[in-house]
Tab-separated table of C-alpha atoms in Angstrom:
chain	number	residue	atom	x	y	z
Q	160	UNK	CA	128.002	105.111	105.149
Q	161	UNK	CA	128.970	102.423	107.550
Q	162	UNK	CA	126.378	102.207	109.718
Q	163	UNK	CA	123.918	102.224	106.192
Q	164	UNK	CA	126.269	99.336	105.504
Q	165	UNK	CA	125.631	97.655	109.085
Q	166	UNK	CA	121.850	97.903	108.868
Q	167	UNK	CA	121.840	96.440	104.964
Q	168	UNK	CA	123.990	93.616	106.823
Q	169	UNK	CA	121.438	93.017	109.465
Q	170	UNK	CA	119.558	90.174	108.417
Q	171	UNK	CA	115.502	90.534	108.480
Q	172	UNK	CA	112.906	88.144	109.697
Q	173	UNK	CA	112.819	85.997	106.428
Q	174	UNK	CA	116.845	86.457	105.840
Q	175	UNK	CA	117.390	84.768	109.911
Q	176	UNK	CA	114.652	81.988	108.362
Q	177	UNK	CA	117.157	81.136	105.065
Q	178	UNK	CA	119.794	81.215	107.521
Q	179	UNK	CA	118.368	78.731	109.347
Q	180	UNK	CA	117.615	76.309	106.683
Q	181	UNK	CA	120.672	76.483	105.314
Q	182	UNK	CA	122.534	75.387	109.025
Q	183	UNK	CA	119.212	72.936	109.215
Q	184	UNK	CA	120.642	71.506	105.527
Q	185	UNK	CA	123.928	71.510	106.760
Q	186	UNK	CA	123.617	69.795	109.981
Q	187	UNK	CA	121.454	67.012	108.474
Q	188	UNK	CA	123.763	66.442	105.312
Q	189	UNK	CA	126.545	65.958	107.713
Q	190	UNK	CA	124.188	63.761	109.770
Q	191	UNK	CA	122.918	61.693	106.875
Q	192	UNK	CA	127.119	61.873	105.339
Q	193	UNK	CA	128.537	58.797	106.956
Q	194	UNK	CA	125.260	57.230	108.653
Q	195	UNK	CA	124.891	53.218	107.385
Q	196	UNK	CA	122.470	52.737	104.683
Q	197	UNK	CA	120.856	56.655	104.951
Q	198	UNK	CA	123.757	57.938	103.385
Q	199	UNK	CA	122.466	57.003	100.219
Q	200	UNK	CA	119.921	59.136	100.100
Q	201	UNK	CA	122.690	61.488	99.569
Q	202	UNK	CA	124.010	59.714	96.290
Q	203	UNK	CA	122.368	61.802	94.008
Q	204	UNK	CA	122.829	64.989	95.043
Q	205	UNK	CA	126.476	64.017	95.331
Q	206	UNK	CA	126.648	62.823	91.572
Q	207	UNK	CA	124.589	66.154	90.882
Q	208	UNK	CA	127.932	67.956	92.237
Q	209	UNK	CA	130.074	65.551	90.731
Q	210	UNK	CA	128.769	66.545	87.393
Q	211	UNK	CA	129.209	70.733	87.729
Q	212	UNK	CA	132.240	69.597	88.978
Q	213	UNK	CA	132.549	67.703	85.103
Q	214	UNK	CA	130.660	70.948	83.660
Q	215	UNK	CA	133.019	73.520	85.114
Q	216	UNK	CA	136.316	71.766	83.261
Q	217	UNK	CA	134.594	71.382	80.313
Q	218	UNK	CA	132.498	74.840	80.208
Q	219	UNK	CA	135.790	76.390	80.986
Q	220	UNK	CA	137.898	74.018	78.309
Q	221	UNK	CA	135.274	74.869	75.604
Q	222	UNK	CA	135.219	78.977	76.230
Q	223	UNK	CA	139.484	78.722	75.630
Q	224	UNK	CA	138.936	77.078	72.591
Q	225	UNK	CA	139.081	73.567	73.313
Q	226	UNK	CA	137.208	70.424	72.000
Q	227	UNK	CA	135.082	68.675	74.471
Q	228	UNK	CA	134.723	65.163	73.564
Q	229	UNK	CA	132.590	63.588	76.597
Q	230	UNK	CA	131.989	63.970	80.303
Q	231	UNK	CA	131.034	60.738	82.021
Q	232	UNK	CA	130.331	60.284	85.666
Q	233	UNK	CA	130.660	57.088	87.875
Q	234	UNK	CA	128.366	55.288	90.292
Q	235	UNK	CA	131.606	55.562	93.078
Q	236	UNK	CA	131.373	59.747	92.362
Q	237	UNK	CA	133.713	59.959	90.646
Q	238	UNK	CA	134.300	61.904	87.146
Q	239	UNK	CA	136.397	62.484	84.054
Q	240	UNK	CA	136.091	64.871	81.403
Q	241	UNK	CA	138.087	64.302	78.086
Q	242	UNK	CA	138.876	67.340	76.000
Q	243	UNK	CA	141.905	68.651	73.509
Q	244	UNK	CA	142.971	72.168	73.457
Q	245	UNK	CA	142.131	75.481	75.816
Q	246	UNK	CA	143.744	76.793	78.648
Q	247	UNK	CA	144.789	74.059	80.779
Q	248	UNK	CA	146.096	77.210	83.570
Q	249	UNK	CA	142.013	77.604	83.905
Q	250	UNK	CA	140.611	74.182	82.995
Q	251	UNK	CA	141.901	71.943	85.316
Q	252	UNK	CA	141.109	74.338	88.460
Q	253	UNK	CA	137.801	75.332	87.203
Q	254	UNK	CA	136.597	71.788	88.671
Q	255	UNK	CA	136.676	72.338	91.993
Q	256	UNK	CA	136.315	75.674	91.943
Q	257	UNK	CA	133.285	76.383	89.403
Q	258	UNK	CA	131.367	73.508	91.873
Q	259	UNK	CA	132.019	75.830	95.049
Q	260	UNK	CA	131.017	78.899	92.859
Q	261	UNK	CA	127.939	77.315	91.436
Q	262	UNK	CA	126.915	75.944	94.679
Q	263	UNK	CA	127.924	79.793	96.502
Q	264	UNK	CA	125.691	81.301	93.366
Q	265	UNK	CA	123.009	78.911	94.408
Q	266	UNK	CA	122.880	79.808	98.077
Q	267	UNK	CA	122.954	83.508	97.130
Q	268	UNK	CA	119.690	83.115	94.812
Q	269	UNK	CA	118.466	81.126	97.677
Q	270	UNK	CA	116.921	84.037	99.606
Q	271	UNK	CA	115.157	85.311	97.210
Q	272	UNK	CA	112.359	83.230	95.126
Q	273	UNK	CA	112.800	85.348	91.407
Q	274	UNK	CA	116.487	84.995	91.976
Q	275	UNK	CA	116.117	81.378	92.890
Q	276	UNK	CA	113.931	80.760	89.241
Q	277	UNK	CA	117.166	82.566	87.336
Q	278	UNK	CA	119.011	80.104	89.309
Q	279	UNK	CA	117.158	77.244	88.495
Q	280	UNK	CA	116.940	78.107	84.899
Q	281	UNK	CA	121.163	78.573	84.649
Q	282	UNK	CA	121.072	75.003	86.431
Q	283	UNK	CA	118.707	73.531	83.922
Q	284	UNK	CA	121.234	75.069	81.105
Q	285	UNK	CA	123.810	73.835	82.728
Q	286	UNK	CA	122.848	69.934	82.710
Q	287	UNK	CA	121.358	70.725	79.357
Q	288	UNK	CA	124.897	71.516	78.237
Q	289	UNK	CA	126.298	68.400	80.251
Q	290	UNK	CA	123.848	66.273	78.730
Q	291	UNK	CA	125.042	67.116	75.307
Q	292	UNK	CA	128.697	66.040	76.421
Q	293	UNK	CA	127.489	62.900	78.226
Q	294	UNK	CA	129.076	59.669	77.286
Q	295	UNK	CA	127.513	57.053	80.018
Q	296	UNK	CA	123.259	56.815	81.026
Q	297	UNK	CA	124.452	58.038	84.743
Q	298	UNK	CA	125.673	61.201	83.813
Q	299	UNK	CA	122.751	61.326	81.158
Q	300	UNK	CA	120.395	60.294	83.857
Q	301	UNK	CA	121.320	62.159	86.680
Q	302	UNK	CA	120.854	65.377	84.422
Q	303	UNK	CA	117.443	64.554	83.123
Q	304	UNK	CA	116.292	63.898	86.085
Q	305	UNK	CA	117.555	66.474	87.981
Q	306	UNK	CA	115.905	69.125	85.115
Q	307	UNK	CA	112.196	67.168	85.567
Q	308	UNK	CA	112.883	67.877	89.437
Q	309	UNK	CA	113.447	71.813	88.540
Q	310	UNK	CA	110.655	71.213	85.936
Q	311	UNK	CA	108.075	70.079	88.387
Q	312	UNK	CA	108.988	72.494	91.278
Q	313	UNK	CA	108.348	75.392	88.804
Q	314	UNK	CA	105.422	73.996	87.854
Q	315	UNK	CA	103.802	73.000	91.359
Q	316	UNK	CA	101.771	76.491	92.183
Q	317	UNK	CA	102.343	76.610	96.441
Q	318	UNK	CA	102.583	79.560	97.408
Q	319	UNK	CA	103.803	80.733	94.159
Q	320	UNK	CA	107.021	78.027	93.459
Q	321	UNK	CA	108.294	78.577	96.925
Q	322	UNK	CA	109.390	74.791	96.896
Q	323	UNK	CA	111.707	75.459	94.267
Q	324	UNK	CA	113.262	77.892	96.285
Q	325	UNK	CA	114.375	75.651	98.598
Q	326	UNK	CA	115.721	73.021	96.713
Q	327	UNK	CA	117.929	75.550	95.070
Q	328	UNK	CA	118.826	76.196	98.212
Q	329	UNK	CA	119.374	72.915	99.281
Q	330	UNK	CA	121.335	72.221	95.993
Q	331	UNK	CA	123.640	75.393	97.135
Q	332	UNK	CA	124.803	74.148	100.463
Q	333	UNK	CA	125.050	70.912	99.254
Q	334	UNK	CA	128.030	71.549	96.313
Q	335	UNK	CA	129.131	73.866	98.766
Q	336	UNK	CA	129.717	71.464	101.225
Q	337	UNK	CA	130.580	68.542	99.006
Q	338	UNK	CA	133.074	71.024	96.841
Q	339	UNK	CA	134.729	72.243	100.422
Q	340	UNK	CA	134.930	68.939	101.768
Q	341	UNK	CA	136.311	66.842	98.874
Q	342	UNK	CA	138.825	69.820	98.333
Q	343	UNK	CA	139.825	69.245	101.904
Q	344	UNK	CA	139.823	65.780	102.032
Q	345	UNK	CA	141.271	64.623	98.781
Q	346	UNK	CA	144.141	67.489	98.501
Q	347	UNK	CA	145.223	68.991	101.814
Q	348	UNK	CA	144.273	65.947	104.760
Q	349	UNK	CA	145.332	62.943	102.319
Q	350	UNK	CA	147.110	63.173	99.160
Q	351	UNK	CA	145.219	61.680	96.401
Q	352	UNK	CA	147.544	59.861	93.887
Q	353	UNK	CA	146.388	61.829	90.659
Q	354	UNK	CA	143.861	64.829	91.304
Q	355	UNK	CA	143.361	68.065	89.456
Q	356	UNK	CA	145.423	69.445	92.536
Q	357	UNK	CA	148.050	66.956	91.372
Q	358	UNK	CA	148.146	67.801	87.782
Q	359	UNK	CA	148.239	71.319	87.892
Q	360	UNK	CA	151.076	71.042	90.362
Q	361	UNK	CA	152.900	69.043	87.142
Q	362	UNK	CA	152.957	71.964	85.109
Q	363	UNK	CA	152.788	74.926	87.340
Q	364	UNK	CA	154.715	74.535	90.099
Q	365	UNK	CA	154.348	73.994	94.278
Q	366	UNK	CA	152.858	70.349	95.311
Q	367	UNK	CA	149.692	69.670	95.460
Q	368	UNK	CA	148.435	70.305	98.928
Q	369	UNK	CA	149.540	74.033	98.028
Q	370	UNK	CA	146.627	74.505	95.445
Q	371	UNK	CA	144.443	72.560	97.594
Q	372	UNK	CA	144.824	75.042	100.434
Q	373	UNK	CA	143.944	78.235	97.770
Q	374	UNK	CA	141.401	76.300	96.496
Q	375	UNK	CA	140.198	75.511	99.709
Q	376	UNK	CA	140.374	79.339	100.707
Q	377	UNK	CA	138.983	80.339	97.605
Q	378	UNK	CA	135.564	78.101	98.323
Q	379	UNK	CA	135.110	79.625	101.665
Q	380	UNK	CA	135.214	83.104	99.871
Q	381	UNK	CA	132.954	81.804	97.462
Q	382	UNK	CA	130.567	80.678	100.440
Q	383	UNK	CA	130.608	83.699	102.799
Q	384	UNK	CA	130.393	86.066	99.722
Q	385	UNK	CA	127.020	84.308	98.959
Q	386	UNK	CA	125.506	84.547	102.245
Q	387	UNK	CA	126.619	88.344	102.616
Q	388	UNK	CA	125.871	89.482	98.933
Q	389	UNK	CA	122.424	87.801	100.028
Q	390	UNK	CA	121.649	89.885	103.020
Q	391	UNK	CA	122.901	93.287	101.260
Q	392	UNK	CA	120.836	92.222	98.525
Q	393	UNK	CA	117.474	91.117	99.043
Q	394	UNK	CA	116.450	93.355	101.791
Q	395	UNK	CA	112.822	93.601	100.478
Q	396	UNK	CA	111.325	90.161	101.472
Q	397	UNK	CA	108.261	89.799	103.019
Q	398	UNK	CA	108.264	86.828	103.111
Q	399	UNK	CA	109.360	83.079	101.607
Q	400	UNK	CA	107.271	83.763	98.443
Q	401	UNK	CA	108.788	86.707	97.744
């Protein structure tokens, strides 16, 4: 049973090439993260994040039974989502959290091109949804746009969609990384004045560096649980179109 294990494990010729694109995607974002000027070609796919980051707190809010009343995102990525009612125990870590998990899901359907069009279609729902809650023309923008990107990658017949694919795949590792790192950053190296990791230390109970280092843990989980569900899963590639 373990060596069947093993063997599902071992990654395949096409599995080793996702691999690769997704340390290619990491290596360059971190590259392109801090460079002058370039690091704006970043922006958007940081707002994209920003806003599942909105979506998780208010998809989670709305399925305890609370009232969403907008979701706006900022030019300085930054977000706030106003709602009254639900769970606050699941709301306010679903931020950070549902962001690592989306972006894990994404990586996951990555390696696989149908799996990557269920993806894509979940994202497009997803900024649908968002879009109904928008308040400002960023966050309205930023999901319309990013739907006529998933749109026209569908659409585009090479080699059967295969670009889509990769910008799934390239949308994973990015709120992956951005989720990991902005946990990291803003709740265990510095202490952000008022965070989610800040409030839910306010009514639960621990400081705020405490969640930030489960949440942190949790996203890494989310992350290697991706890649390995991936290589179990899709064993039957032939190739990047398949």
């Amino acid at each position: 049973m373990s060596s069947n294990v093993g063997e599902r494990l071992k990654p395949n010729a096409e599995q080793l090439r996702t691999i690769y694109f997704i340390a290619g995607y990491s290596v360059g974002i971190a590259i392109l993260w801090s460079m002058p000027i370039i690091k704006h070609l970043l922006w958007p796919f940081k707002v994209f994040t920003v806003a599942l980051h909105e979506f998780g707190h208010a998809s989670v809010g709305f399925c305890t039974g609370a009232r969403v009343n907008s979701i706006t995102v900022d030019p300085d990525e930054g977000g706030l989502t106003k709602m009254q009612g639900g769970n606050i125990y699941l709301s306010l870590p679903a931020g950070y959290l549902s962001s690592s998990f989306f972006g894990a899901l994404m990586i996951f359907c990555g390696f696989n091109l149908l799996a990557s069009k269920v993806a894509a279609v979940f994202v497009g729902l997803c900024m649908l949804a968002t879009l109904i809650w928008a308040r400002n023309w960023l966050t309205r923008g930023i999901t319309i746009v990013f739907i006529g990107v998933i749109a026209f990658l569908w659409w585009l017949p090479y080699e059967g969609g295969v670009g889509l694919r990769y910008f799934i795949l390239f949308l994973g590792t990015m709120s992956a990384l951005y989720s990991v790192w902005d946990i990291l950053e803003d709740l265990i190296l510095r202490k952000v004045n008022e965070s989610d990791a800040s409030q839910f230390a306010r009514i639960c109970c621990g400081p705020p560096q405490l969640w930030g280092v489960i949440w942190f843990f949790i996203s890494i989980v989310f992350l290697a649980a991706a890649v390995v569900g991936a290589l179990y899963t899709f064993k039957d590639d032939g190739g990047p179109n398949k």
